[in-house]
Amino acid sequence: MDDFVKCLNEERYYDAHEVLEFIWFPRRFEDDNEIKLLKGFINAAVSLELKKRGKEKASQKVWKNYLKYRQLLCQVNSSYLHRYQEISKYLDNFCYNSTY
């Protein structure tokens, strides 16, 4: 998770997406809220990369996917929960300071 946050802070959103995809992809078919939340974070990183590339409409569409999965945050039972909450807060702050 630290590498994901580092990539976000450095505005390397594509790399951030890749960091989490490495964790998420092998488990993508599991019906697990933590895995779904990771998918949401991946969507957020993709959205930010699209925005960086000037693709506003596509970015907003993908951001909505992040929001769909973000609501699972309160249902995740994980030792990483505090970290997930920090990441969500960071992403939400980005959203509030942008045109979304």
mmCIF file of C-alpha atoms in Angstrom:
data_model
loop_
_atom_site.group_PDB
_atom_site.id
_atom_site.type_symbol
_atom_site.label_atom_id
_atom_site.label_comp_id
_atom_site.label_asym_id
_atom_site.label_seq_id
_atom_site.Cartn_x
_atom_site.Cartn_y
_atom_site.Cartn_z
ATOM 1 C CA MET A 1 0.000 0.000 0.000
ATOM 2 C CA ASP A 2 2.909 2.335 0.645
ATOM 3 C CA ASP A 3 4.009 2.073 -2.984
ATOM 4 C CA PHE A 4 0.471 2.932 -4.129
ATOM 5 C CA VAL A 5 0.412 6.059 -1.960
ATOM 6 C CA LYS A 6 3.917 7.024 -3.066
ATOM 7 C CA CYS A 7 2.856 6.808 -6.706
ATOM 8 C CA LEU A 8 -0.245 8.920 -5.995
ATOM 9 C CA ASN A 9 1.851 11.557 -4.249
ATOM 10 C CA GLU A 10 4.218 11.664 -7.208
ATOM 11 C CA GLU A 11 1.266 11.866 -9.632
ATOM 12 C CA ARG A 12 2.323 8.575 -11.195
ATOM 13 C CA TYR A 13 -1.243 7.344 -11.404
ATOM 14 C CA TYR A 14 -0.620 4.662 -14.004
ATOM 15 C CA ASP A 15 2.085 3.186 -11.785
ATOM 16 C CA ALA A 16 -0.253 3.376 -8.783
ATOM 17 C CA HIS A 17 -2.806 1.389 -10.757
ATOM 18 C CA GLU A 18 -0.147 -1.218 -11.595
ATOM 19 C CA VAL A 19 0.923 -1.583 -7.946
ATOM 20 C CA LEU A 20 -2.577 -2.539 -6.825
ATOM 21 C CA GLU A 21 -3.404 -4.544 -9.906
ATOM 22 C CA PHE A 22 -0.552 -6.866 -8.986
ATOM 23 C CA ILE A 23 -2.379 -7.626 -5.699
ATOM 24 C CA TRP A 24 -5.942 -7.519 -7.015
ATOM 25 C CA PHE A 25 -5.674 -9.441 -10.285
ATOM 26 C CA PRO A 26 -5.029 -12.959 -8.928
ATOM 27 C CA ARG A 27 -7.967 -12.548 -6.520
ATOM 28 C CA ARG A 28 -10.335 -10.610 -8.800
ATOM 29 C CA PHE A 29 -13.039 -13.320 -8.821
ATOM 30 C CA GLU A 30 -13.298 -13.522 -5.035
ATOM 31 C CA ASP A 31 -16.456 -12.196 -3.433
ATOM 32 C CA ASP A 32 -14.511 -10.234 -0.858
ATOM 33 C CA ASN A 33 -15.121 -6.620 0.118
ATOM 34 C CA GLU A 34 -11.420 -5.904 0.593
ATOM 35 C CA ILE A 35 -10.643 -7.107 -2.932
ATOM 36 C CA LYS A 36 -13.519 -5.020 -4.294
ATOM 37 C CA LEU A 37 -12.215 -1.982 -2.400
ATOM 38 C CA LEU A 38 -8.807 -2.487 -4.004
ATOM 39 C CA LYS A 39 -10.568 -2.540 -7.359
ATOM 40 C CA GLY A 40 -12.096 0.804 -6.410
ATOM 41 C CA PHE A 41 -8.683 2.259 -5.616
ATOM 42 C CA ILE A 42 -7.436 0.974 -8.961
ATOM 43 C CA ASN A 43 -10.355 2.752 -10.631
ATOM 44 C CA ALA A 44 -9.473 5.955 -8.786
ATOM 45 C CA ALA A 45 -5.877 5.774 -10.030
ATOM 46 C CA VAL A 46 -7.082 5.156 -13.596
ATOM 47 C CA SER A 47 -9.450 8.097 -13.292
ATOM 48 C CA LEU A 48 -6.648 10.370 -12.140
ATOM 49 C CA GLU A 49 -4.425 9.221 -15.016
ATOM 50 C CA LEU A 50 -7.218 9.917 -17.502
ATOM 51 C CA LYS A 51 -7.728 13.363 -15.998
ATOM 52 C CA LYS A 52 -3.981 14.029 -16.233
ATOM 53 C CA ARG A 53 -4.171 13.154 -19.936
ATOM 54 C CA GLY A 54 -7.064 15.588 -20.456
ATOM 55 C CA LYS A 55 -9.768 12.941 -20.851
ATOM 56 C CA GLU A 56 -12.275 14.503 -18.468
ATOM 57 C CA LYS A 57 -15.380 12.605 -19.530
ATOM 58 C CA ALA A 58 -13.710 9.194 -19.332
ATOM 59 C CA SER A 59 -12.105 10.185 -16.032
ATOM 60 C CA GLN A 60 -15.440 11.094 -14.475
ATOM 61 C CA LYS A 61 -16.990 7.832 -15.639
ATOM 62 C CA VAL A 62 -14.219 5.765 -14.035
ATOM 63 C CA TRP A 63 -14.356 7.916 -10.875
ATOM 64 C CA LYS A 64 -17.973 6.815 -10.426
ATOM 65 C CA ASN A 65 -16.731 3.220 -10.294
ATOM 66 C CA TYR A 66 -14.372 4.203 -7.495
ATOM 67 C CA LEU A 67 -17.260 5.768 -5.604
ATOM 68 C CA LYS A 68 -19.290 2.566 -5.991
ATOM 69 C CA TYR A 69 -16.563 0.518 -4.334
ATOM 70 C CA ARG A 70 -15.566 3.154 -1.777
ATOM 71 C CA GLN A 71 -18.772 2.525 0.145
ATOM 72 C CA LEU A 72 -17.399 -0.936 1.008
ATOM 73 C CA LEU A 73 -14.823 0.714 3.248
ATOM 74 C CA CYS A 74 -17.131 0.382 6.261
ATOM 75 C CA GLN A 75 -17.571 -3.345 5.559
ATOM 76 C CA VAL A 76 -13.905 -4.318 5.284
ATOM 77 C CA ASN A 77 -12.350 -6.332 8.077
ATOM 78 C CA SER A 78 -8.626 -5.993 7.492
ATOM 79 C CA SER A 79 -5.406 -5.159 9.272
ATOM 80 C CA TYR A 80 -4.999 -2.517 6.535
ATOM 81 C CA LEU A 81 -8.303 -0.792 7.319
ATOM 82 C CA HIS A 82 -6.667 2.315 8.762
ATOM 83 C CA ARG A 83 -4.463 2.611 5.670
ATOM 84 C CA TYR A 84 -7.478 2.147 3.379
ATOM 85 C CA GLN A 85 -9.271 4.923 5.248
ATOM 86 C CA GLU A 86 -6.282 7.233 4.771
ATOM 87 C CA ILE A 87 -6.160 6.442 1.050
ATOM 88 C CA SER A 88 -9.880 7.066 0.693
ATOM 89 C CA LYS A 89 -9.547 10.385 2.524
ATOM 90 C CA TYR A 90 -6.658 11.367 0.246
ATOM 91 C CA LEU A 91 -8.674 10.481 -2.863
ATOM 92 C CA ASP A 92 -11.766 12.268 -1.572
ATOM 93 C CA ASN A 93 -9.700 15.375 -0.906
ATOM 94 C CA PHE A 94 -8.464 15.232 -4.489
ATOM 95 C CA CYS A 95 -12.038 14.959 -5.687
ATOM 96 C CA TYR A 96 -13.198 17.947 -3.655
ATOM 97 C CA ASN A 97 -10.338 20.043 -4.995
ATOM 98 C CA SER A 98 -11.041 19.218 -8.634
ATOM 99 C CA THR A 99 -13.864 19.506 -11.134
ATOM 100 C CA TYR A 100 -15.613 16.231 -10.207
#
